[in-house]
Coordinates of C-alpha atoms in Angstrom, one line a residue:
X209 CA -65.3 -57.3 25.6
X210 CA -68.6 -56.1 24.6
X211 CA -70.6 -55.2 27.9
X212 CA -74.4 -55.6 28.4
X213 CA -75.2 -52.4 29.9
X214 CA -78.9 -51.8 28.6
X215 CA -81.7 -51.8 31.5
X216 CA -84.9 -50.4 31.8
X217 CA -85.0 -46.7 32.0
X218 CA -86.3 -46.8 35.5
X219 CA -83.3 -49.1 36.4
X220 CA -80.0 -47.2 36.7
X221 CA -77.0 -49.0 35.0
X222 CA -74.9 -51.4 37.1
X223 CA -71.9 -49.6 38.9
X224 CA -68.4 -50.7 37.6
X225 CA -66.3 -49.3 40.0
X226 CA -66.9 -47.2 43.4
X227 CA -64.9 -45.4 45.6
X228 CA -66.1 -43.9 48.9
X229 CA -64.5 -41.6 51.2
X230 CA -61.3 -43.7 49.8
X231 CA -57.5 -42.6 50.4
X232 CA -55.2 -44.4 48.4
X233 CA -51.4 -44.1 48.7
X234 CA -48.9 -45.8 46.3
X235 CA -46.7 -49.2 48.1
X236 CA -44.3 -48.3 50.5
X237 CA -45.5 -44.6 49.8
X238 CA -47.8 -41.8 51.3
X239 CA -51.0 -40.7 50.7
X240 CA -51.3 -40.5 46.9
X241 CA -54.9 -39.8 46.5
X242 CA -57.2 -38.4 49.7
X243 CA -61.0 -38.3 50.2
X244 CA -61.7 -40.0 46.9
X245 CA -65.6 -40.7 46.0
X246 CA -66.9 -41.3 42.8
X247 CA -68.2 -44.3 40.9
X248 CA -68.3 -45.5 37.4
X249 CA -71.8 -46.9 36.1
X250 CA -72.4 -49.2 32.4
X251 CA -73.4 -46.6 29.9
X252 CA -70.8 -44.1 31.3
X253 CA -67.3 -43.2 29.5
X254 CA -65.5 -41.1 31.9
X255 CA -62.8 -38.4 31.0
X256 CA -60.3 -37.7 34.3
X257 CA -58.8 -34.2 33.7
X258 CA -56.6 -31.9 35.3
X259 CA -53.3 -29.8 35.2
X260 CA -50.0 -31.1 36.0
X261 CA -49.3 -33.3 39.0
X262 CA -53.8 -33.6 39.9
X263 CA -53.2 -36.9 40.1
X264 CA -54.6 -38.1 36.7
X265 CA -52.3 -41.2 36.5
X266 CA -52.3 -42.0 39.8
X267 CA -56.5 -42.0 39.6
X268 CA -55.8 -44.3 37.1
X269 CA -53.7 -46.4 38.9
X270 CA -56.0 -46.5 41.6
X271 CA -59.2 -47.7 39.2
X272 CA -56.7 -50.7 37.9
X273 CA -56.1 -51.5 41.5
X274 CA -53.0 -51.2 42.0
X275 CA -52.8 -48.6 44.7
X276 CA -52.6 -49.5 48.5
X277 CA -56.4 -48.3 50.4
X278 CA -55.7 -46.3 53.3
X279 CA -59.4 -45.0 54.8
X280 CA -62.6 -45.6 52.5
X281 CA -64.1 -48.2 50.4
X282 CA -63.5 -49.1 47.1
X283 CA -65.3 -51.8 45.2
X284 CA -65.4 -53.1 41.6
X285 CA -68.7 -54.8 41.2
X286 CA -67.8 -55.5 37.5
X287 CA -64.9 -58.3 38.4
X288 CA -67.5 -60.2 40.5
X289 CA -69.7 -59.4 37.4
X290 CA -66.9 -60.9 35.1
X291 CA -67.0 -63.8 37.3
X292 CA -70.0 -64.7 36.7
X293 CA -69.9 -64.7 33.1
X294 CA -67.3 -67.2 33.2
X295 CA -64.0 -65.1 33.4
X296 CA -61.2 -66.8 35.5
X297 CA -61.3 -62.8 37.4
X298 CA -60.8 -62.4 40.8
X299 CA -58.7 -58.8 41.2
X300 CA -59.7 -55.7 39.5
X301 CA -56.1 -56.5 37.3
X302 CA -57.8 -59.6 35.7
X303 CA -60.7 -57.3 34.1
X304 CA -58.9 -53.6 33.9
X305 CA -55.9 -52.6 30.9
X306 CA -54.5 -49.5 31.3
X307 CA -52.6 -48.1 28.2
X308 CA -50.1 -45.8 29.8
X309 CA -47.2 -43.8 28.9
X310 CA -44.4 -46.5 29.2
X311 CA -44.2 -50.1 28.3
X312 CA -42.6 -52.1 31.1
X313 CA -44.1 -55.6 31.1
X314 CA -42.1 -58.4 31.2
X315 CA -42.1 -59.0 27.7
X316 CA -40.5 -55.4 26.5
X317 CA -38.6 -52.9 29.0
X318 CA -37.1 -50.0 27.1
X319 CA -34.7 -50.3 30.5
X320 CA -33.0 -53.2 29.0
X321 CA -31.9 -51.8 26.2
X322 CA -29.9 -48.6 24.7
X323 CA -31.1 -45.2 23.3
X324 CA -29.1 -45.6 20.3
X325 CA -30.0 -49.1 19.7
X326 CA -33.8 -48.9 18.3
X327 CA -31.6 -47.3 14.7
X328 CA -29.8 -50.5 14.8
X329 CA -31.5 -53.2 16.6
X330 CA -30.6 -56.6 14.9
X331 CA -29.7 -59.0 17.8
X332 CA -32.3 -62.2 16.6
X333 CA -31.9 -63.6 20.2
X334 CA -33.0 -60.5 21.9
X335 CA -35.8 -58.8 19.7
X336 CA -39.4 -59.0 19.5
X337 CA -41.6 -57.9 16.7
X338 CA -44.9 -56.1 16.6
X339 CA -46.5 -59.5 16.4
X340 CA -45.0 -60.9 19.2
X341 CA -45.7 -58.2 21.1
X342 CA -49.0 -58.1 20.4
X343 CA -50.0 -61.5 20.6
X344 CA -48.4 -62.2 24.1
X345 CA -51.8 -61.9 26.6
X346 CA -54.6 -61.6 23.7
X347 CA -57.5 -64.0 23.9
X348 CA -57.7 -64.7 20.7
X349 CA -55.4 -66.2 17.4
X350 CA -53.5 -64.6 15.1
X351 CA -56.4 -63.4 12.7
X352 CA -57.6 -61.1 15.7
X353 CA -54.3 -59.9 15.6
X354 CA -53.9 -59.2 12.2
X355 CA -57.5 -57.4 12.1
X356 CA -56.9 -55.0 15.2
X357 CA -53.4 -54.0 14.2
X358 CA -54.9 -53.2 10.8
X359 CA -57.4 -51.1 12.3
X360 CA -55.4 -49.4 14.5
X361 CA -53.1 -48.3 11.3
X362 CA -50.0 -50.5 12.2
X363 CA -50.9 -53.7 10.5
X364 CA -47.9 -53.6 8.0
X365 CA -45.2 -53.4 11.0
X366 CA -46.3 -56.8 12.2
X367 CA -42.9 -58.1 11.0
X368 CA -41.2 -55.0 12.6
X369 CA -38.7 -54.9 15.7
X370 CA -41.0 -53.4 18.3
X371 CA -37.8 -51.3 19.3
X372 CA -37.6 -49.7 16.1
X373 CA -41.3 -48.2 16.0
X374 CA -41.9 -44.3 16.3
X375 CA -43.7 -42.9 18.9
X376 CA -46.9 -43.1 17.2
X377 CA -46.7 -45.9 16.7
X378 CA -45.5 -47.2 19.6
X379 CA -49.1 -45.5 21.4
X380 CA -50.9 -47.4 18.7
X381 CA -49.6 -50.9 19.3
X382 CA -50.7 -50.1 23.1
X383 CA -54.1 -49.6 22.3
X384 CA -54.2 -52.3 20.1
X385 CA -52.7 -54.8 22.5
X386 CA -55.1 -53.8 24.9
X387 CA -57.7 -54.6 23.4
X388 CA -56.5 -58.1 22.3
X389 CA -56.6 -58.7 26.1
X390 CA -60.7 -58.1 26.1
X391 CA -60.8 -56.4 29.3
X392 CA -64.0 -55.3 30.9
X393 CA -62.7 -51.5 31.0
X394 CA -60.3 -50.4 29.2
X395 CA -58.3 -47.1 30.7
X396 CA -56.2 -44.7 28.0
X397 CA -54.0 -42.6 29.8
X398 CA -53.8 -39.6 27.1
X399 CA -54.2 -42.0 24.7
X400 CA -53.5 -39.5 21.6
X401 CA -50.0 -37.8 22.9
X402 CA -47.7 -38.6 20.2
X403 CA -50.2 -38.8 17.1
X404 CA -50.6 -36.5 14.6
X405 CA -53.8 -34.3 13.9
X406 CA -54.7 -37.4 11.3
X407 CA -54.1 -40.0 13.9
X408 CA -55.9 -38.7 16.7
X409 CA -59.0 -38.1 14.3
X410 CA -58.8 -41.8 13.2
X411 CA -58.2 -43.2 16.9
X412 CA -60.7 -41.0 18.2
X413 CA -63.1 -42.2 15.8
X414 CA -62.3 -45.5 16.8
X415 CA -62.4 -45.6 20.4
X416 CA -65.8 -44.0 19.4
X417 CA -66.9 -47.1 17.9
X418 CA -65.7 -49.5 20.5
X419 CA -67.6 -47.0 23.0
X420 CA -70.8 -48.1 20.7
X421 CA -70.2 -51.2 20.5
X422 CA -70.3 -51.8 24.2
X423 CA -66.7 -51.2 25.2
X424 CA -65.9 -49.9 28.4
X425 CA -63.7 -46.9 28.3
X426 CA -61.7 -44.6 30.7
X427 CA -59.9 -41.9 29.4
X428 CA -57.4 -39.8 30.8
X429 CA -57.0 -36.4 28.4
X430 CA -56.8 -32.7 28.1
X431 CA -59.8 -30.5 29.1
X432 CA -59.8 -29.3 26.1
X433 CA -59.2 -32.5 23.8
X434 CA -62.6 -34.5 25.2
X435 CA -64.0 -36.3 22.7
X436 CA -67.6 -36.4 21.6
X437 CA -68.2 -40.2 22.9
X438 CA -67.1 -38.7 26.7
X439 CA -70.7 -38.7 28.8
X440 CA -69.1 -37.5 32.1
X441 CA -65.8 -35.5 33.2
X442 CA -63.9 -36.1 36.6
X443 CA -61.9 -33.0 37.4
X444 CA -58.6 -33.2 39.7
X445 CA -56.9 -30.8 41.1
X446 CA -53.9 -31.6 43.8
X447 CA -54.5 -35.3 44.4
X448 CA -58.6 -34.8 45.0
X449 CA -61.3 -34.1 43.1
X450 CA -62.3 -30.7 42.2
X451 CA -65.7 -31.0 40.1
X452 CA -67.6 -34.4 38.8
X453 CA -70.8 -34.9 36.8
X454 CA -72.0 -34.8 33.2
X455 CA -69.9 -33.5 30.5
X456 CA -72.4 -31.1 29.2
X457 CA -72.1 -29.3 32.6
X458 CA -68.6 -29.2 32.5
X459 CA -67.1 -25.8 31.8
X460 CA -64.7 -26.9 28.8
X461 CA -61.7 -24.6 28.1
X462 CA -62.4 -22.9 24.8
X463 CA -60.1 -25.8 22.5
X464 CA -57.7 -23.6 20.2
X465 CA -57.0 -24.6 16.8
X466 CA -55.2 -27.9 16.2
X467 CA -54.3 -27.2 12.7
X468 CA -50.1 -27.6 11.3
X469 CA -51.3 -25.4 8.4
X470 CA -50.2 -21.8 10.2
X471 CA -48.3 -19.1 8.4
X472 CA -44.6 -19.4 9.6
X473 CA -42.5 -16.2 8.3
X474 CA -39.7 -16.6 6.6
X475 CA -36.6 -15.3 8.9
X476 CA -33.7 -13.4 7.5
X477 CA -31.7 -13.4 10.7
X478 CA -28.9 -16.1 11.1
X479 CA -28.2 -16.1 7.1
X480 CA -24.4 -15.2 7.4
X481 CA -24.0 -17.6 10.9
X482 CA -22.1 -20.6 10.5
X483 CA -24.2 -24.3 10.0
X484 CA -25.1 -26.1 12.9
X485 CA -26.5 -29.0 11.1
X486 CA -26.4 -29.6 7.7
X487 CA -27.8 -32.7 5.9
X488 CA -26.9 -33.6 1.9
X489 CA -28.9 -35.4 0.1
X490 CA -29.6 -37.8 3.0
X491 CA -31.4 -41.1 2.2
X492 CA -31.5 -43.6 5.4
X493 CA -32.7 -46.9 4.6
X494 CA -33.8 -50.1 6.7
X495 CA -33.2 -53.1 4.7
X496 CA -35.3 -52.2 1.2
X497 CA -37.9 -49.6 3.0
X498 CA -36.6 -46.0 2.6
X499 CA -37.4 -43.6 5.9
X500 CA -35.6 -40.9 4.0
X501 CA -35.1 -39.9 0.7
X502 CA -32.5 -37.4 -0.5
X503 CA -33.2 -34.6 2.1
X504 CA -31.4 -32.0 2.3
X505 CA -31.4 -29.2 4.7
X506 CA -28.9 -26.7 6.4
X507 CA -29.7 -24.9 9.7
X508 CA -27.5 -22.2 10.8
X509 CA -26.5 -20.7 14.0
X510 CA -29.2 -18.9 16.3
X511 CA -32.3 -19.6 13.9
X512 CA -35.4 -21.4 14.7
X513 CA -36.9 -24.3 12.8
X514 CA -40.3 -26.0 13.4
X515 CA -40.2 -29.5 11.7
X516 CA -43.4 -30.6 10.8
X517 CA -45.3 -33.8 9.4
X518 CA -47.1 -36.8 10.2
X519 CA -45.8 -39.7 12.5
X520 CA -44.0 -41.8 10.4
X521 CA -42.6 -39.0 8.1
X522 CA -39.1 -39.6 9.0
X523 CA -38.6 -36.7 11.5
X524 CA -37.5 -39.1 14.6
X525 CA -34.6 -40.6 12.0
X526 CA -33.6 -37.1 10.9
X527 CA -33.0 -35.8 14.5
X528 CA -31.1 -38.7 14.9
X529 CA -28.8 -38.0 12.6
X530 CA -28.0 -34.7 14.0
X531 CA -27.7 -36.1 17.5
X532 CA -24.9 -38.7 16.7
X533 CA -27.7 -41.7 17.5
X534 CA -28.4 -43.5 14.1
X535 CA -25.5 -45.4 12.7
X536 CA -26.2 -44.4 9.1
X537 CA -24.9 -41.0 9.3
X538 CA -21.6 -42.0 8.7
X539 CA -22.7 -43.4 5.1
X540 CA -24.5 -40.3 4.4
X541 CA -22.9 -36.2 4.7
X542 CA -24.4 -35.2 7.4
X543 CA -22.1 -32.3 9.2
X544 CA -22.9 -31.3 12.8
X545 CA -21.6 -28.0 14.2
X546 CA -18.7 -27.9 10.9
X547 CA -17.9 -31.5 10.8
X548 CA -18.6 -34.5 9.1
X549 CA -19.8 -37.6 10.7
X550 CA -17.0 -40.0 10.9
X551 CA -14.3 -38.0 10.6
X552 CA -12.9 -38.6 13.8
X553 CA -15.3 -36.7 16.3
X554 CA -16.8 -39.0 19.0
X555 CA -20.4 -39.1 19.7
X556 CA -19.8 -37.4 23.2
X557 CA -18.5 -34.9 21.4
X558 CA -21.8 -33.9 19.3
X559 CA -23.7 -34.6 22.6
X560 CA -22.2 -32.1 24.8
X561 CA -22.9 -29.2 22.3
X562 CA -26.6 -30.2 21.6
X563 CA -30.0 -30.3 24.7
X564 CA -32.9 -33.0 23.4
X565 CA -36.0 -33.7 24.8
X566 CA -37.6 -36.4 23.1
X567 CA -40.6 -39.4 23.3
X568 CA -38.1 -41.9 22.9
X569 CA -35.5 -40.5 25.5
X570 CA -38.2 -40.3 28.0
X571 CA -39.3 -44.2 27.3
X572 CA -35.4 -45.2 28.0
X573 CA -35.2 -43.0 31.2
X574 CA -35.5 -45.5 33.8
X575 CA -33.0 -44.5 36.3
X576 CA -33.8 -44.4 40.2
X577 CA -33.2 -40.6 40.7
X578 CA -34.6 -38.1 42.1
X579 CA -35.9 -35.1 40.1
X580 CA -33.1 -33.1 40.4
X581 CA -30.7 -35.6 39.9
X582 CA -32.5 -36.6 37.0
X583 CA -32.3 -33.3 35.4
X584 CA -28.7 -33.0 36.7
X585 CA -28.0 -35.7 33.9
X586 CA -28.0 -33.2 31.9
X587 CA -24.5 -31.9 32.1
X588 CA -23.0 -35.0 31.0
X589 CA -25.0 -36.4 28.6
X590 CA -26.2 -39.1 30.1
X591 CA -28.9 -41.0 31.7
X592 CA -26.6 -42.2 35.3
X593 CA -26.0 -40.1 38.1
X594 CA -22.3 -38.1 38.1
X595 CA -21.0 -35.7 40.3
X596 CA -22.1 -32.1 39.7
X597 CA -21.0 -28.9 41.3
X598 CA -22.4 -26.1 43.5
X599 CA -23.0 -23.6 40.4
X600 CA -24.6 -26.4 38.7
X601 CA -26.8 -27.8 41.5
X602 CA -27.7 -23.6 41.6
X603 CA -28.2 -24.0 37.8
X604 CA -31.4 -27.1 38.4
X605 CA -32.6 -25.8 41.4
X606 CA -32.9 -21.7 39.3
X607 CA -35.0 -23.9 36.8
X608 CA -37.0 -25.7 38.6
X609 CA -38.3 -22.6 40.7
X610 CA -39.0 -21.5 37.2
X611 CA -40.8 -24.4 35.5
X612 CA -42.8 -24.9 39.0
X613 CA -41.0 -27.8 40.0
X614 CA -39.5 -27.0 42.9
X615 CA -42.3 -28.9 45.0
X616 CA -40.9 -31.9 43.4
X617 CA -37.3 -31.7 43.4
X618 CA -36.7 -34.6 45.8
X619 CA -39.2 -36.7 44.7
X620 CA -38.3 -40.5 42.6
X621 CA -38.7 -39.4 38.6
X622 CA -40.4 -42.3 38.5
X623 CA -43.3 -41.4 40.5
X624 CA -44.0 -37.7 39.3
X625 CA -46.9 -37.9 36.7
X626 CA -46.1 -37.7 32.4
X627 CA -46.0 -33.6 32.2
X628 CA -43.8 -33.3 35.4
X629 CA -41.6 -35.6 34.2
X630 CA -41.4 -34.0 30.7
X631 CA -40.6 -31.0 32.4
X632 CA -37.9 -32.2 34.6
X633 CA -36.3 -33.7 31.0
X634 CA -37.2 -30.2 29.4
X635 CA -34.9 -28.8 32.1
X636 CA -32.1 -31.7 31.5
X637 CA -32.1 -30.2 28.0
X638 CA -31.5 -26.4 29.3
X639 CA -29.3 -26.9 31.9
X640 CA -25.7 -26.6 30.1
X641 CA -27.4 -23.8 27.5
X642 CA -26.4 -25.8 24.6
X643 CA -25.7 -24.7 21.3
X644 CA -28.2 -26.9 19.5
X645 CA -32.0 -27.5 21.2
X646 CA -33.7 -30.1 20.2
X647 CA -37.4 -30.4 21.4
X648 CA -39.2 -33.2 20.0
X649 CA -43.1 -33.1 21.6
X650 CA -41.4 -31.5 24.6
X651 CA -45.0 -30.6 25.9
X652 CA -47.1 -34.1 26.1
X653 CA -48.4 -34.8 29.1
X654 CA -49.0 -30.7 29.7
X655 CA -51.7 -28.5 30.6
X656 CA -52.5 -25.4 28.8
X657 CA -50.9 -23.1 31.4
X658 CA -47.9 -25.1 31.8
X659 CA -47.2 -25.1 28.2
X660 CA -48.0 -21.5 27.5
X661 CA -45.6 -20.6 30.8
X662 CA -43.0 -23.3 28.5
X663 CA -43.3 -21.5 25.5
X664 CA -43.0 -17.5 27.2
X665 CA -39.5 -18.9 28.5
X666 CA -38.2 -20.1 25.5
X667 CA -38.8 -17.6 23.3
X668 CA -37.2 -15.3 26.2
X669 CA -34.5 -16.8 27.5
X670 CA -32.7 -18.6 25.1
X671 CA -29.5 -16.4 23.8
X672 CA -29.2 -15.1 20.2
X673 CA -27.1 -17.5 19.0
X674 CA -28.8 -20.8 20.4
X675 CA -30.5 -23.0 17.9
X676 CA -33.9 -24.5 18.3
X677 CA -35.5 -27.2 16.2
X678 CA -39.1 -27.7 17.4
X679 CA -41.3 -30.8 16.5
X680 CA -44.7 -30.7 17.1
X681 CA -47.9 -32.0 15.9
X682 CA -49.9 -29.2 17.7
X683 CA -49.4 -25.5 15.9
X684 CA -50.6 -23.8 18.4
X685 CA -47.4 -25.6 21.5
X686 CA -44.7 -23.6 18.7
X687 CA -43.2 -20.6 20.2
X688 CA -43.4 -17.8 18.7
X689 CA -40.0 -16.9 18.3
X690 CA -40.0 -20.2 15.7
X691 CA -39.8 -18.3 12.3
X692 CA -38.1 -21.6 10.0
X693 CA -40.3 -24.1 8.6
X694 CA -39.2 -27.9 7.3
X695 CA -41.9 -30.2 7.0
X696 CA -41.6 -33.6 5.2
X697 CA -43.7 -36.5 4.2
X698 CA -43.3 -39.7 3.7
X699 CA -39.4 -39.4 4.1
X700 CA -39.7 -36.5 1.5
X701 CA -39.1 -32.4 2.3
X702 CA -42.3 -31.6 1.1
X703 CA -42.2 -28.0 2.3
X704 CA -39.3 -25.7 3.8
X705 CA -38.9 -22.1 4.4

């Protein structure tokens, strides 16, 4: 995958990909992208920014030639370049990977199985492992797989079911089996949502590398999360571009601090309302590696918790235990709204009292509804369409006007980008004003308007006594009506107050 990009200075580099005057609209859709020109030269690593719904995912779609071409040209001189090297490449999918937000190749769909069932996935007929998954496409042996699962920090899950993996990790095994596959550009569709402050350092740094080394990189990201290996920016705005060149000329919005380490004040509201949640001495175990380790923790009506740590710290398994999803909570005291697990309450009945947003539940959200059916879901609890009534239909359609999604409210789930769908599931979550709020990274895939506008109507319209428990691995997405602090590591609470 190493590319041969070097020519005399009075040579320009070798375009990879052009588009001219191009409209591009998705199959069996409309127009999807209008007017499109730009083109990708060797030496170049592009970053494609933009708020929600530009059209940064579909752009990407369109350079992995999958899109339908309306009006324009579009060419990629690099498979014919590919070609000639020796590469059995023919289609702009034979040279291009695109790491995107879901897995659905025909190896893994999260659609064929259950949100409960990555906490107890052991059906030896139906799982894959890390290995598997990885190895399925790659050019090369084992060894190779071994080496780049290593270095993309998930070589000791090799062995794992892929179904049980965190959402880290999960983004890590994408990268990695993308680059198994030794394609002649490589696109990452927000490549660090999901990792923690460490891991988006260490991926960084290593996409870095590969960008020295020759690989060809795409990058779809944040405008304020461009890394320093980025030599131009391509800015969309409403399905067309809005501003292309070098990234030195690109008016960057001023980053803010990316740093968990922020005073949290200790609340003394809430300390006479009845628990919520309450976990004792919790330890969840798969087979002889423990995720958690005696953690206990109590969170009372109306207060508001951040948890905090690093992927793989065991906060994923611990809100599962307060939604009713992981099987272990009836081994363990774990007491949701007054009650203990397993003494006679159904799992329905925890669900209807608690409003989640979550990685994983947006991976296993595959049905073919519209936006406001989708978020409609919410009133029952689950994932299908069901019958709602006219208050209720006035309860999605009051949100979306206020989340800015009101544009989109017929539209297929499927095909509104990462942040509009997270927003649609963020209004799932609200729309029965439950008890319990659970928002696990409720904001990837978001610009920094749409999550400050997120943030101004939590902390002002959620009631007194609703709970909120806010995961994040960016300080500065926590409301600032979150006054609670749990953080643990490595399974353990290393800090709460």
């Amino acid at each position: 995958m190493t590319s041969h990009d070097s020519h005399p200075s009075s040579v320009p580099p070798p375009e990879l990909v052009r588009f001219t005057a191009a409209t591009f609209a998705r199959p069996g859709g409309g127009a999807a992208l209008a007017d499109l020109t730009w083109a990708a030269r060797g030496g170049q690593t592009w970053a494609v920014v933009g708020p929600v719904g530009a059209g940064k995912t579909t752009f990407a779609d369109a350079v992995a030639g999958t899109l339908v071409l309306r009006a324009g040209e579009a060419e990629w001189p690099l498979v014919a370049r590919a070609r000639a090297a020796g590469r059995d490449a023919y289609f702009p999918r034979d040279v291009v990977r695109t790491v995107s937000f879901k897995e659905q190749s025909r190896l893994f769909s999260y659609g064929q199985h259950y949100y409960q069932e990555r906490f107890n996935f052991t059906d030896p007929l139906d799982d894959i492992t890390l290995a598997a998954f990885l190895g399925a496409g790659a050019t090369s042996g084992p060894e190779a797989v071994a080496a780049v699962a290593t270095r993309l920090g998930v070589g000791s899950l090799l062995e794992s079911s892929f179904i049980t993996l965190s959402n880290g990790q999960v983004r890590r095994a994408r990268i990695a089996r993308a680059l198994l596959a030794a394609p002649e550009l490589l696109v990452l569709d927000e490549p660090f949502m999901g990792l923690d402050a460490a891991g988006r350092e260490d991926v960084s740094r290593l996409l870095g590398e590969l960008v020295a080394g020759g690989t060809r990189v795409l990058l779809i990201t944040r405008p304020g999360a461009i890394p320093g290996w980025v030599t131009h920016v391509l800015e969309l705005d409403g399905m067309r571009v809005r501003w292309q060149g070098p990234v030195e000329a690109y008016a960057r919005q001023e980053k803010k601090a990316e740093t968990e380490n922020v005073p949290v004040p200790v609340s003394g509201a809430a300390a006479d309302s009845p628990p919520v949640l309450e976990l004792r001495d919790v330890t969840v175990r798969y087979g002889s590696r423990a995720v958690l380790h005696g953690v206990s923790w109590t969170v009372r009506a109306g207060e508001r918790w951040a948890l905090l740590g690093p992927n793989g710290s065991g906060k994923s398994t611990l809100l599962s235990l307060a939604c009713g999803d992981h099987p272990q909570a009836y081994g363990n005291d774990v007491r949701v709204f007054g009650r203990r697990r397993g003494t006679g309450e159904s799992i329905w009945d925890v669900k209807r009292r608690i409003g989640l947003v979550s990685p994983e539940l947006h991976l296993y959200f595959n049905e073919p509804l519209s936006a406001a059916r989708a978020a409609a879901t919410g009133f029952h609890d689950v994932m299908a369409a069901r019958p709602t009534t006219p208050d209720q239909g006035a309860t999605v359609r009051r949100l979306f006007a206020e989340f800015g999604l009101t544009e989109v409210a017929d539209r297929p789930f499927a095909r509104l980008s990462t942040g509009q769908q997270r927003l649609v599931l963020l209004v799932r979550a609200l729309v029965k004003e439950p008890e319990l709020l659970i928002l696990d990274e409720p904001f990837q895939g978001l610009d920094r308007p749409a999550i400050d506008h997120a943030k101004e109507w939590l902390d002002r319209h959620l009631r007194a006594d609703q709970t909120l428990i806010f995961v994040s691995h960016h300080a500065d997405e926590i409301p600032a009506s979150v006054n609670r602090l749990l953080r643990l590591s490595e399974g353990h609470v290393a800090e709460m107050r």
